[in-house]
Amino acid sequence: MRDILIRDISVVLWPAFLVGGIAEGLFFTVINPQELYLFGHPVTYSPLATYSIGFFAFWALCAASSWLTSYLLRSAEDVNRKPSVGDDETKAK
Amino acid sequence: MSDTAAPRRVIPIVEVVEDSLYEVRRKVYPRAVTGTFANWRWALVWFTQILYYGLCWMPWNGRQAVLFHLVERKFYIFGLVLWPQDVFFLAVLLIISAFSLFLFTAVAGRLWCGYACPQTVYTEIFLWVEKFFQGDRAQRMRRDTARWTAENATRRFAKYFTWAAISLWTGFTFVGYFSPMSELVDSVLTWHVGPWELFWILFYGGSTYMGAGVMREQVCKYMCPYARFQSVMFDADTLVITYDTERGEARGGRKKGLVTRDIAHATGMGDCVDCSICVQVCPTGIDIRNGLQYECIGCGACIDACDQVMEKMEYPKGLIRYSTQNALAKHWQLNDIVKHVIRPRILIYSALLVSVSLAFIWGLASKPELRVDVSRDRASLAREVEGGLVENVYRLHVMNVSETTRRYAISVSGLAGIDLLGERIIEVPATSAQSTTLRVRAPVDGKHGAQVIYFDVKSLAEERIKVHEKASFIQP
Ligand code: SF4
Ligand code: SF4
């Protein structure tokens, strides 16, 4: 399991970082952070804070998508190895 | 139950091999190297870093020369000021960089990786620090496995400390490109650095430390997208770093002086003395003698190293050298290689690069010095006022893109008897914008709905700088 965890962290977070950065650039090129509304109220954070929070939001979203991809890509072996039904049989081998 | 019951079925389960997705990393201890390519690399380290650490301190027209001002949403690059409306120029700049990279790569392989990539440059600097405190490859390997002594610990700590200081300064410089250096320095001196500024200084500094100090060649091998796709720009005429297998094999150790080159050749030996120095100097830890590999960042360290060995052996240099696949296979000389630089792939990349660059220059030359946005004030409706007039309210956003403060005259036209109330002259400082609210009145003419009117904004000093902007006037 540890391997999968490390793989997930590196192949999920890193591409998400790159794509999140591009998304951030595109988004804030066309949208002025000072013109944003949060739950109906104008955003009052400093621009730098808005940019930063925006970046992390994009990063998180991209990471979610990457993680889902990597989750669905898991091989039958990885899925079967999960201790669940038939676990004892595996051990009885 | 009965003894006819089927025996419990045993499903054979294939043993799962706990196979790590990644190979276990052997720590690479690159050995320091001197020579032509090492000199080039150091020259580029100096050049790029003087540029990077220095440019953010350079003044220009009373402001920072290069500043990607996030808060003002304006990018200053010397005399060029880019507004969000100019995103086109940024996109074209990116395309130009991409095509240059394609072109360089097709001609001479991974020049970028070997000499200019920040990952390479900072690794080079960090390796120098490492060598300064902990010695060269052999010493470092010994020290890493030796027992802890006060001396070893001090050396190690001094290295970490220097790395951290360089990283911190790098992070600080980075942030200085996005928020003005003068303010940043003030905030540091008064201990009032904004939380996000501080965060990004540490974030970028931390990345530098991790990339150049800890992860090193793994960044190139596992994280860099360019390293993965550079091969599509390669062909058999691309200059790459190659080991001349024909000349080098069969490799083998020999005693200089005892075995002359002729004797070695007569006994079937090649020129490679199998000293493995080319492997020791390689920052990615590969053996170039196994052929072209994607891990090779084209740094030329192995060329320098092998040339020194060849010199000592009194053999001709260039057992490892810049060459092309075709040149090696067909025994080409230098002029054949040069002749093959011009080929369809190169011509296409060059043509694209030239046309995009021309478009960029043309765009810059025709960049307007004045921009005006007109919008109808959404808060106030068109209304009838005294004297049989209709009033509409507009917001004019006047952007002075030039480097001088300018005064502009505003007028309106398009309907009989149309006129404006209030200020008709607006002063806008250099490279900034000013908004003004204008009330426009025209006689009621019985036609309901929107009618086209025009705003004219003209520079008072220079006739040619003017904008004719359309708007709609509502008759209720
Ligand atoms: S093989 Fe040679 S050129 Fe390639 S990375 Fe290693 S030392 Fe540099
Ligand atoms: S440095 Fe040159 S001689 Fe030494 S092992 Fe490498 S290729 Fe052979």
Short mmCIF file of N, CA, C and O in Angstrom, two decimals, chain A residues 8-57:
data_model
loop_
_atom_site.label_atom_id
_atom_site.label_comp_id
_atom_site.label_asym_id
_atom_site.label_seq_id
_atom_site.Cartn_x
_atom_site.Cartn_y
_atom_site.Cartn_z
N ASP A 8 0.88 7.83 -5.78
CA ASP A 8 -0.23 8.76 -5.88
C ASP A 8 0.22 10.18 -5.59
O ASP A 8 -0.09 11.11 -6.31
N ILE A 9 1.00 10.30 -4.52
CA ILE A 9 1.41 11.65 -4.14
C ILE A 9 2.22 12.30 -5.25
O ILE A 9 1.99 13.43 -5.64
N SER A 10 3.17 11.53 -5.83
CA SER A 10 4.03 12.17 -6.82
C SER A 10 3.35 12.34 -8.17
O SER A 10 3.46 13.39 -8.79
N VAL A 11 2.65 11.31 -8.66
CA VAL A 11 2.07 11.49 -9.99
C VAL A 11 0.76 12.26 -9.96
O VAL A 11 0.26 12.68 -10.99
N VAL A 12 0.18 12.44 -8.79
CA VAL A 12 -1.06 13.22 -8.72
C VAL A 12 -0.74 14.70 -8.48
O VAL A 12 -1.18 15.58 -9.21
N LEU A 13 0.10 14.95 -7.48
CA LEU A 13 0.33 16.35 -7.12
C LEU A 13 1.16 17.10 -8.14
O LEU A 13 0.90 18.27 -8.41
N TRP A 14 2.13 16.45 -8.72
CA TRP A 14 3.03 17.18 -9.61
C TRP A 14 2.37 17.65 -10.91
O TRP A 14 2.39 18.84 -11.21
N PRO A 15 1.72 16.74 -11.68
CA PRO A 15 1.03 17.24 -12.88
C PRO A 15 -0.05 18.25 -12.53
O PRO A 15 -0.26 19.24 -13.24
N ALA A 16 -0.71 18.04 -11.39
CA ALA A 16 -1.76 18.97 -10.98
C ALA A 16 -1.17 20.36 -10.73
O ALA A 16 -1.79 21.37 -11.04
N PHE A 17 0.04 20.38 -10.19
CA PHE A 17 0.72 21.65 -9.94
C PHE A 17 0.95 22.39 -11.26
O PHE A 17 0.66 23.58 -11.39
N LEU A 18 1.45 21.64 -12.27
CA LEU A 18 1.73 22.28 -13.56
C LEU A 18 0.46 22.81 -14.20
O LEU A 18 0.39 23.97 -14.63
N VAL A 19 -0.57 21.95 -14.26
CA VAL A 19 -1.80 22.37 -14.94
C VAL A 19 -2.51 23.44 -14.12
O VAL A 19 -3.06 24.39 -14.68
N GLY A 20 -2.45 23.31 -12.79
CA GLY A 20 -3.04 24.33 -11.93
C GLY A 20 -2.41 25.70 -12.19
O GLY A 20 -3.10 26.73 -12.24
N GLY A 21 -1.11 25.70 -12.38
CA GLY A 21 -0.41 26.95 -12.67
C GLY A 21 -0.88 27.57 -13.97
O GLY A 21 -1.11 28.78 -14.06
N ILE A 22 -1.06 26.73 -15.00
CA ILE A 22 -1.52 27.25 -16.29
C ILE A 22 -2.95 27.80 -16.14
O ILE A 22 -3.26 28.90 -16.62
N ALA A 23 -3.79 27.03 -15.44
CA ALA A 23 -5.18 27.46 -15.25
C ALA A 23 -5.22 28.80 -14.53
O ALA A 23 -5.97 29.71 -14.90
N GLU A 24 -4.40 28.93 -13.50
CA GLU A 24 -4.32 30.17 -12.74
C GLU A 24 -3.98 31.35 -13.65
O GLU A 24 -4.63 32.40 -13.64
N GLY A 25 -2.95 31.13 -14.48
CA GLY A 25 -2.51 32.18 -15.40
C GLY A 25 -3.63 32.60 -16.34
O GLY A 25 -3.92 33.79 -16.48
N LEU A 26 -4.29 31.62 -16.94
CA LEU A 26 -5.36 31.94 -17.89
C LEU A 26 -6.50 32.66 -17.19
O LEU A 26 -7.01 33.68 -17.66
N PHE A 27 -6.90 32.11 -16.05
CA PHE A 27 -8.07 32.65 -15.35
C PHE A 27 -7.85 34.11 -14.96
O PHE A 27 -8.65 34.99 -15.28
N PHE A 28 -6.71 34.38 -14.32
CA PHE A 28 -6.51 35.74 -13.82
C PHE A 28 -6.03 36.72 -14.89
O PHE A 28 -5.96 37.92 -14.64
N THR A 29 -5.71 36.18 -16.09
CA THR A 29 -5.44 37.12 -17.17
C THR A 29 -6.74 37.78 -17.61
O THR A 29 -6.79 38.97 -17.90
N VAL A 30 -7.80 36.98 -17.65
CA VAL A 30 -9.06 37.55 -18.12
C VAL A 30 -9.92 38.10 -17.00
O VAL A 30 -10.81 38.90 -17.25
N ILE A 31 -9.66 37.67 -15.76
CA ILE A 31 -10.52 38.15 -14.67
C ILE A 31 -9.70 38.89 -13.63
O ILE A 31 -8.68 38.41 -13.14
N ASN A 32 -10.16 40.06 -13.31
CA ASN A 32 -9.52 40.88 -12.30
C ASN A 32 -9.98 40.42 -10.92
O ASN A 32 -11.17 40.39 -10.66
N PRO A 33 -9.05 40.05 -10.04
CA PRO A 33 -9.47 39.52 -8.74
C PRO A 33 -10.35 40.50 -7.97
O PRO A 33 -11.14 40.11 -7.13
N GLN A 34 -10.19 41.79 -8.30
CA GLN A 34 -10.98 42.79 -7.59
C GLN A 34 -12.44 42.83 -8.06
O GLN A 34 -13.27 43.50 -7.47
N GLU A 35 -12.72 42.14 -9.16
CA GLU A 35 -14.09 42.13 -9.67
C GLU A 35 -14.82 40.84 -9.33
O GLU A 35 -15.88 40.56 -9.86
N LEU A 36 -14.20 40.03 -8.46
CA LEU A 36 -14.81 38.75 -8.13
C LEU A 36 -15.82 38.91 -7.00
O LEU A 36 -15.72 39.80 -6.17
N TYR A 37 -16.80 38.02 -7.00
CA TYR A 37 -17.79 38.00 -5.93
C TYR A 37 -17.73 36.67 -5.22
O TYR A 37 -17.62 35.63 -5.86
N LEU A 38 -17.80 36.72 -3.88
CA LEU A 38 -17.78 35.50 -3.10
C LEU A 38 -19.10 35.46 -2.33
O LEU A 38 -19.37 36.33 -1.51
N PHE A 39 -19.94 34.48 -2.64
CA PHE A 39 -21.27 34.39 -2.03
C PHE A 39 -22.00 35.72 -2.07
O PHE A 39 -22.55 36.20 -1.09
N GLY A 40 -21.94 36.38 -3.22
CA GLY A 40 -22.70 37.61 -3.39
C GLY A 40 -22.04 38.87 -2.88
O GLY A 40 -22.56 39.96 -3.07
N HIS A 41 -20.88 38.72 -2.20
CA HIS A 41 -20.20 39.92 -1.73
C HIS A 41 -18.89 40.09 -2.47
O HIS A 41 -18.22 39.11 -2.75
N PRO A 42 -18.52 41.34 -2.77
CA PRO A 42 -17.25 41.56 -3.45
C PRO A 42 -16.10 41.00 -2.60
O PRO A 42 -16.14 41.10 -1.37
N VAL A 43 -15.13 40.41 -3.27
CA VAL A 43 -13.98 39.86 -2.58
C VAL A 43 -13.16 41.00 -1.98
O VAL A 43 -12.85 41.97 -2.66
N THR A 44 -12.83 40.88 -0.69
CA THR A 44 -12.11 41.98 -0.05
C THR A 44 -10.67 41.61 0.30
O THR A 44 -9.95 42.41 0.87
N TYR A 45 -10.25 40.36 -0.02
CA TYR A 45 -8.85 40.00 0.27
C TYR A 45 -7.92 40.85 -0.58
O TYR A 45 -8.32 41.36 -1.61
N SER A 46 -6.67 40.91 -0.17
CA SER A 46 -5.68 41.60 -1.00
C SER A 46 -5.52 40.81 -2.29
O SER A 46 -5.75 39.60 -2.32
N PRO A 47 -5.16 41.50 -3.38
CA PRO A 47 -5.00 40.77 -4.65
C PRO A 47 -4.06 39.59 -4.52
O PRO A 47 -4.36 38.51 -5.05
N LEU A 48 -2.95 39.78 -3.81
CA LEU A 48 -1.99 38.68 -3.70
C LEU A 48 -2.62 37.47 -3.02
O LEU A 48 -2.39 36.32 -3.41
N ALA A 49 -3.44 37.73 -2.00
CA ALA A 49 -4.13 36.63 -1.32
C ALA A 49 -5.09 35.94 -2.28
O ALA A 49 -5.16 34.71 -2.34
N THR A 50 -5.82 36.73 -3.06
CA THR A 50 -6.76 36.13 -3.99
C THR A 50 -6.04 35.26 -5.01
O THR A 50 -6.45 34.14 -5.30
N TYR A 51 -4.94 35.81 -5.55
CA TYR A 51 -4.17 35.01 -6.52
C TYR A 51 -3.70 33.70 -5.89
O TYR A 51 -3.79 32.63 -6.50
N SER A 52 -3.20 33.81 -4.66
CA SER A 52 -2.64 32.62 -4.03
C SER A 52 -3.73 31.59 -3.75
O SER A 52 -3.57 30.41 -4.06
N ILE A 53 -4.84 32.07 -3.17
CA ILE A 53 -5.93 31.14 -2.88
C ILE A 53 -6.43 30.51 -4.18
O ILE A 53 -6.68 29.32 -4.26
N GLY A 54 -6.52 31.35 -5.21
CA GLY A 54 -6.95 30.84 -6.52
C GLY A 54 -6.03 29.74 -7.00
O GLY A 54 -6.49 28.69 -7.46
N PHE A 55 -4.72 29.96 -6.83
CA PHE A 55 -3.78 28.95 -7.29
C PHE A 55 -4.00 27.63 -6.57
O PHE A 55 -4.05 26.56 -7.17
N PHE A 56 -4.16 27.73 -5.24
CA PHE A 56 -4.33 26.48 -4.51
C PHE A 56 -5.65 25.79 -4.85
O PHE A 56 -5.73 24.57 -4.88
N ALA A 57 -6.66 26.60 -5.14
CA ALA A 57 -7.94 26.00 -5.53
C ALA A 57 -7.78 25.25 -6.85
O ALA A 57 -8.22 24.10 -6.99
#
